[in-house]
mmCIF file of C-alpha atoms and ligand atoms in Angstrom:
data_model
loop_
_atom_site.group_PDB
_atom_site.id
_atom_site.type_symbol
_atom_site.label_atom_id
_atom_site.label_comp_id
_atom_site.label_asym_id
_atom_site.label_seq_id
_atom_site.Cartn_x
_atom_site.Cartn_y
_atom_site.Cartn_z
ATOM 1 C CA UNK A 1 22.867 -0.936 -2.512
ATOM 2 C CA UNK A 2 20.022 -1.370 -0.894
ATOM 3 C CA UNK A 3 17.523 2.217 -0.244
ATOM 4 C CA UNK A 4 16.195 3.425 3.846
ATOM 5 C CA UNK A 5 13.106 5.626 4.642
ATOM 6 C CA UNK A 6 13.501 6.706 7.982
ATOM 7 C CA UNK A 7 10.118 8.168 8.887
ATOM 8 C CA UNK A 8 10.532 10.456 12.088
ATOM 9 C CA UNK A 9 9.811 13.532 13.385
ATOM 10 C CA UNK A 10 13.231 13.945 15.936
ATOM 11 C CA UNK A 11 15.622 15.782 13.555
ATOM 12 C CA UNK A 12 18.886 14.199 14.978
ATOM 13 C CA UNK A 13 17.233 11.334 16.235
ATOM 14 C CA UNK A 14 16.565 10.484 12.107
ATOM 15 C CA UNK A 15 19.837 11.988 11.134
ATOM 16 C CA UNK A 16 22.173 9.897 13.735
ATOM 17 C CA UNK A 17 20.138 6.557 12.418
ATOM 18 C CA UNK A 18 20.988 8.064 8.595
ATOM 19 C CA UNK A 19 24.826 8.054 9.550
ATOM 20 C CA UNK A 20 25.314 4.348 10.826
ATOM 21 C CA UNK A 21 23.266 3.537 7.991
ATOM 22 C CA UNK A 22 25.347 5.179 5.105
ATOM 23 C CA UNK A 23 28.202 4.494 7.003
ATOM 24 C CA UNK A 24 27.216 0.374 6.491
ATOM 25 C CA UNK A 25 26.685 1.235 2.635
ATOM 26 C CA UNK A 26 23.400 2.308 3.153
ATOM 27 C CA UNK A 27 21.113 4.745 0.775
ATOM 28 C CA UNK A 28 18.941 6.543 3.250
ATOM 29 C CA UNK A 29 16.254 9.480 3.011
ATOM 30 C CA UNK A 30 14.669 11.059 5.755
ATOM 31 C CA UNK A 31 10.372 12.208 5.664
ATOM 32 C CA UNK A 32 10.100 13.854 8.868
ATOM 33 C CA UNK A 33 6.369 14.486 8.007
ATOM 34 C CA UNK A 34 3.996 10.921 9.121
ATOM 35 C CA UNK A 35 1.922 12.144 6.017
ATOM 36 C CA UNK A 36 4.787 12.936 3.052
ATOM 37 C CA UNK A 37 6.326 9.428 4.603
ATOM 38 C CA UNK A 38 3.197 7.508 3.791
ATOM 39 C CA UNK A 39 3.322 8.624 0.247
ATOM 40 C CA UNK A 40 6.334 7.957 -0.822
ATOM 41 C CA UNK A 41 6.608 4.823 1.408
ATOM 42 C CA UNK A 42 3.509 3.689 -0.728
ATOM 43 C CA UNK A 43 4.428 5.326 -4.146
ATOM 44 C CA UNK A 44 8.414 4.648 -3.812
ATOM 45 C CA UNK A 45 10.477 2.029 -4.070
ATOM 46 C CA UNK A 46 12.523 0.930 -0.810
ATOM 47 C CA UNK A 47 13.940 -1.762 0.472
ATOM 48 C CA UNK A 48 13.337 -1.409 4.353
ATOM 49 C CA UNK A 49 11.361 1.637 6.014
ATOM 50 C CA UNK A 50 12.105 2.417 9.396
ATOM 51 C CA UNK A 51 8.722 4.051 11.235
ATOM 52 C CA UNK A 52 8.885 6.363 14.491
ATOM 53 C CA UNK A 53 5.579 5.592 16.208
ATOM 54 C CA UNK A 54 4.279 8.994 17.518
ATOM 55 C CA UNK A 55 4.568 11.334 14.049
ATOM 56 C CA UNK A 56 2.688 14.815 13.230
ATOM 57 C CA UNK A 57 0.291 14.013 10.386
ATOM 58 C CA UNK A 58 -0.689 10.522 10.338
ATOM 59 C CA UNK A 59 0.733 8.189 13.451
ATOM 60 C CA UNK A 60 3.717 5.092 12.575
ATOM 61 C CA UNK A 61 0.656 2.650 13.481
ATOM 62 C CA UNK A 62 -1.032 3.897 10.307
ATOM 63 C CA UNK A 63 1.185 3.838 8.107
ATOM 64 C CA UNK A 64 2.017 0.562 8.565
ATOM 65 C CA UNK A 65 -1.498 -0.665 7.828
ATOM 66 C CA UNK A 66 -1.287 1.341 4.796
ATOM 67 C CA UNK A 67 1.329 0.138 3.727
ATOM 68 C CA UNK A 68 1.660 -3.697 4.522
ATOM 69 C CA UNK A 69 -1.687 -3.708 2.441
ATOM 70 C CA UNK A 70 -0.168 -3.247 -0.768
ATOM 71 C CA UNK A 71 4.094 -4.363 -0.034
ATOM 72 C CA UNK A 72 5.974 -6.586 1.396
ATOM 73 C CA UNK A 73 8.684 -3.836 2.263
ATOM 74 C CA UNK A 74 10.398 -5.314 5.442
ATOM 75 C CA UNK A 75 9.323 -2.762 7.911
ATOM 76 C CA UNK A 76 11.035 -1.619 11.693
ATOM 77 C CA UNK A 77 9.150 0.339 14.199
ATOM 78 C CA UNK A 78 10.628 2.508 16.422
ATOM 79 C CA UNK A 79 9.119 3.845 20.193
ATOM 80 C CA UNK A 80 10.093 5.580 22.702
ATOM 81 C CA UNK A 81 7.390 3.070 25.010
ATOM 82 C CA UNK A 82 8.273 -0.158 25.863
ATOM 83 C CA UNK A 83 3.876 -0.290 26.638
ATOM 84 C CA UNK A 84 3.659 0.633 22.559
ATOM 85 C CA UNK A 85 5.774 -1.876 20.959
ATOM 86 C CA UNK A 86 3.413 -4.450 23.117
ATOM 87 C CA UNK A 87 0.578 -2.571 21.542
ATOM 88 C CA UNK A 88 2.034 -3.183 18.514
ATOM 89 C CA UNK A 89 2.360 -6.669 18.602
ATOM 90 C CA UNK A 90 -0.906 -7.613 19.850
ATOM 91 C CA UNK A 91 -2.319 -5.081 16.510
ATOM 92 C CA UNK A 92 -0.940 -7.104 14.305
ATOM 93 C CA UNK A 93 -0.200 -4.538 11.870
ATOM 94 C CA UNK A 94 2.428 -6.746 9.740
ATOM 95 C CA UNK A 95 5.384 -4.720 11.146
ATOM 96 C CA UNK A 96 8.549 -7.260 10.673
ATOM 97 C CA UNK A 97 10.570 -5.955 14.146
ATOM 98 C CA UNK A 98 10.486 -3.258 17.013
ATOM 99 C CA UNK A 99 13.179 -1.279 18.673
ATOM 100 C CA UNK A 100 12.385 0.929 21.448
ATOM 101 C CA UNK A 101 14.190 4.422 21.997
ATOM 102 C CA UNK A 102 16.944 4.644 23.408
ATOM 103 C CA UNK A 103 18.806 1.739 21.194
ATOM 104 C CA UNK A 104 22.046 1.656 20.286
ATOM 105 C CA UNK A 105 22.800 2.637 16.291
ATOM 106 C CA UNK A 106 24.645 -0.837 15.644
ATOM 107 C CA UNK A 107 22.184 -2.473 17.226
ATOM 108 C CA UNK A 108 19.836 -0.474 14.176
ATOM 109 C CA UNK A 109 22.313 -1.235 11.767
ATOM 110 C CA UNK A 110 22.502 -5.189 12.626
ATOM 111 C CA UNK A 111 18.718 -5.478 12.756
ATOM 112 C CA UNK A 112 18.352 -3.736 9.573
ATOM 113 C CA UNK A 113 20.577 -6.221 8.057
ATOM 114 C CA UNK A 114 19.223 -9.258 9.695
ATOM 115 C CA UNK A 115 16.162 -8.358 7.366
ATOM 116 C CA UNK A 116 17.384 -7.011 4.584
ATOM 117 C CA UNK A 117 18.882 -10.636 3.889
ATOM 118 C CA UNK A 118 15.698 -12.636 5.470
ATOM 119 C CA UNK A 119 13.863 -10.589 2.973
ATOM 120 C CA UNK A 120 16.473 -10.615 -0.041
ATOM 121 C CA UNK A 121 15.982 -14.665 0.319
ATOM 122 C CA UNK A 122 12.805 -14.538 0.057
ATOM 123 C CA UNK A 123 12.388 -12.580 -3.387
ATOM 124 C CA UNK A 124 15.706 -14.590 -4.288
ATOM 125 C CA UNK A 125 14.580 -18.042 -3.415
ATOM 126 C CA UNK A 126 12.317 -17.449 -7.191
ATOM 127 C CA UNK A 127 9.028 -18.154 -4.536
ATOM 128 C CA UNK A 128 8.544 -14.619 -6.004
ATOM 129 C CA UNK A 129 5.349 -13.038 -3.527
ATOM 130 C CA UNK A 130 1.825 -12.120 -6.114
ATOM 131 C CA UNK A 131 1.306 -8.608 -6.645
ATOM 132 C CA UNK A 132 -1.712 -8.231 -4.338
ATOM 133 C CA UNK A 133 -4.360 -5.275 -3.641
ATOM 134 C CA UNK A 134 -6.245 -5.427 -0.361
ATOM 135 C CA UNK A 135 -9.208 -3.706 0.399
ATOM 136 C CA UNK A 136 -11.644 -4.315 3.290
ATOM 137 C CA UNK A 137 -12.651 -7.870 2.291
ATOM 138 C CA UNK A 138 -11.772 -7.429 -1.552
ATOM 139 C CA UNK A 139 -8.281 -8.562 -2.947
ATOM 140 C CA UNK A 140 -7.066 -8.322 -6.176
ATOM 141 C CA UNK A 141 -4.117 -10.597 -7.449
ATOM 142 C CA UNK A 142 -2.664 -8.762 -10.005
ATOM 143 C CA UNK A 143 -0.498 -11.694 -11.181
ATOM 144 C CA UNK A 144 -2.636 -14.299 -11.343
ATOM 145 C CA UNK A 145 -5.581 -12.036 -12.382
ATOM 146 C CA UNK A 146 -7.804 -13.306 -9.594
ATOM 147 C CA UNK A 147 -10.709 -11.812 -7.893
ATOM 148 C CA UNK A 148 -11.750 -12.304 -3.822
ATOM 149 C CA UNK A 149 -14.306 -11.452 -2.113
ATOM 150 C CA UNK A 150 -14.326 -11.979 1.835
ATOM 151 C CA UNK A 151 -12.253 -14.817 0.671
ATOM 152 C CA UNK A 152 -14.446 -15.942 -1.905
ATOM 153 C CA UNK A 153 -13.480 -15.613 -5.876
ATOM 154 C CA UNK A 154 -15.732 -14.403 -8.261
ATOM 155 C CA UNK A 155 -15.183 -14.649 -11.976
ATOM 156 C CA UNK A 156 -14.137 -11.307 -14.366
ATOM 157 C CA UNK A 157 -14.375 -10.744 -17.621
ATOM 158 C CA UNK A 158 -10.590 -8.919 -19.283
ATOM 159 C CA UNK A 159 -11.546 -6.083 -18.791
ATOM 160 C CA UNK A 160 -13.726 -5.902 -16.042
ATOM 161 C CA UNK A 161 -10.650 -7.013 -14.509
ATOM 162 C CA UNK A 162 -8.704 -4.072 -16.020
ATOM 163 C CA UNK A 163 -11.360 -1.388 -15.345
ATOM 164 C CA UNK A 164 -11.380 -2.416 -11.420
ATOM 165 C CA UNK A 165 -7.419 -2.814 -11.271
ATOM 166 C CA UNK A 166 -6.834 0.683 -12.460
ATOM 167 C CA UNK A 167 -9.487 2.496 -10.644
ATOM 168 C CA UNK A 168 -8.411 0.662 -7.213
ATOM 169 C CA UNK A 169 -4.561 1.097 -7.900
ATOM 170 C CA UNK A 170 -5.638 4.984 -8.254
ATOM 171 C CA UNK A 171 -7.582 5.137 -5.031
ATOM 172 C CA UNK A 172 -9.791 8.341 -4.043
ATOM 173 C CA UNK A 173 -9.452 10.261 -7.641
ATOM 174 C CA UNK A 174 -12.025 10.750 -9.384
ATOM 175 C CA UNK A 175 -12.034 9.510 -13.188
ATOM 176 C CA UNK A 176 -14.548 10.406 -16.058
ATOM 177 C CA UNK A 177 -16.354 8.100 -18.433
ATOM 178 C CA UNK A 178 -14.522 9.494 -21.239
ATOM 179 C CA UNK A 179 -10.693 8.823 -19.094
ATOM 180 C CA UNK A 180 -11.725 5.455 -17.815
ATOM 181 C CA UNK A 181 -13.018 4.470 -21.511
ATOM 182 C CA UNK A 182 -9.481 5.599 -23.170
ATOM 183 C CA UNK A 183 -7.374 4.289 -19.994
ATOM 184 C CA UNK A 184 -8.663 0.220 -20.275
ATOM 185 C CA UNK A 185 -10.357 0.509 -23.990
ATOM 186 C CA UNK A 186 -8.346 0.714 -26.972
ATOM 187 C CA UNK A 187 -9.349 3.710 -28.976
ATOM 188 C CA UNK A 188 -10.110 1.667 -31.712
ATOM 189 C CA UNK A 189 -12.221 -0.677 -29.730
ATOM 190 C CA UNK A 190 -15.911 -0.451 -30.904
ATOM 191 C CA UNK A 191 -17.904 0.857 -28.182
ATOM 192 C CA UNK A 192 -18.377 4.203 -26.569
ATOM 193 C CA UNK A 193 -18.449 5.242 -22.951
ATOM 194 C CA UNK A 194 -21.848 3.459 -22.121
ATOM 195 C CA UNK A 195 -19.725 0.558 -22.124
ATOM 196 C CA UNK A 196 -18.096 2.189 -19.159
ATOM 197 C CA UNK A 197 -21.362 2.125 -17.503
ATOM 198 C CA UNK A 198 -22.086 -1.788 -18.085
ATOM 199 C CA UNK A 199 -18.567 -2.636 -16.542
ATOM 200 C CA UNK A 200 -19.136 -0.915 -13.862
ATOM 201 C CA UNK A 201 -22.999 -2.477 -12.810
ATOM 202 C CA UNK A 202 -21.162 -5.470 -13.821
ATOM 203 C CA UNK A 203 -18.211 -5.533 -11.198
ATOM 204 C CA UNK A 204 -20.318 -3.808 -8.697
ATOM 205 C CA UNK A 205 -22.650 -6.958 -8.537
ATOM 206 C CA UNK A 206 -19.695 -9.384 -7.949
ATOM 207 C CA UNK A 207 -18.517 -6.888 -5.308
ATOM 208 C CA UNK A 208 -20.605 -5.133 -3.394
ATOM 209 C CA UNK A 209 -23.024 -6.797 -1.058
ATOM 210 C CA UNK A 210 -25.261 -3.786 -1.457
ATOM 211 C CA UNK A 211 -25.191 -2.515 -5.058
ATOM 212 C CA UNK A 212 -27.158 0.882 -4.406
ATOM 213 C CA UNK A 213 -25.136 1.316 -1.459
ATOM 214 C CA UNK A 214 -21.647 0.472 -3.053
ATOM 215 C CA UNK A 215 -18.541 0.679 -0.150
ATOM 216 C CA UNK A 216 -15.720 0.638 -2.745
ATOM 217 C CA UNK A 217 -16.691 1.856 -6.322
ATOM 218 C CA UNK A 218 -18.340 5.408 -5.577
ATOM 219 C CA UNK A 219 -20.264 7.400 -8.614
ATOM 220 C CA UNK A 220 -19.987 10.894 -8.428
ATOM 221 C CA UNK A 221 -22.894 12.454 -10.401
ATOM 222 C CA UNK A 222 -22.335 14.115 -13.295
ATOM 223 C CA UNK A 223 -19.073 13.421 -13.064
ATOM 224 C CA UNK A 224 -17.506 9.848 -12.821
ATOM 225 C CA UNK A 225 -16.105 6.963 -10.228
ATOM 226 C CA UNK A 226 -14.245 6.842 -7.806
ATOM 227 C CA UNK A 227 -12.757 4.133 -6.097
ATOM 228 C CA UNK A 228 -12.573 4.600 -2.066
ATOM 229 C CA UNK A 229 -9.786 4.214 -0.187
HETATM 230 CA CA1 CA B 301 7.753 11.097 17.098
#
């Protein structure tokens, strides 16, 4: 059964959408706040997102942009203003569809079904998309274990790749060298936390434009490292 997340601050609209979608057999959850909606969209697995544009906290533009960086989940954007829809199209944020309020519930359900069907065909076609992390010109293809910086492929050793991927998957979180060492290297392996420093240095040489002013992996003096989102 397909699971849908509605991010919408007008509770009556969200409830109406939910009722109709549930009648069509979908599992539906609602978030009324942009920030919490974004967190759930990123951390949990939904088959489709219905995203209102104007939201408290983080708005629909930002949510769409952030989710698209890491997920292919179909996104249906909802707005009260026709002009906003034109703006979304212009921005090319990666939304799959747009709908203007007020809309008929049956139209919403029809569009949701169409997008889910298209997405399932894509997934089921065997042409599974690679799992990719993309942040400001840095592209990590987890499936193929390849790294590109502004479109140019860089060669990574296994541990360099694992370390970079781990940090990039957990952005804005400070890790100590000890934590990184125990996560990336198995405990029996030779080496110590200095290994982490050496690997970070090598990774920076490959991904940073200026290694003395890193834009991706930040050093938190006396603590460890943090991947900047
Ligand atoms: Ca709103």
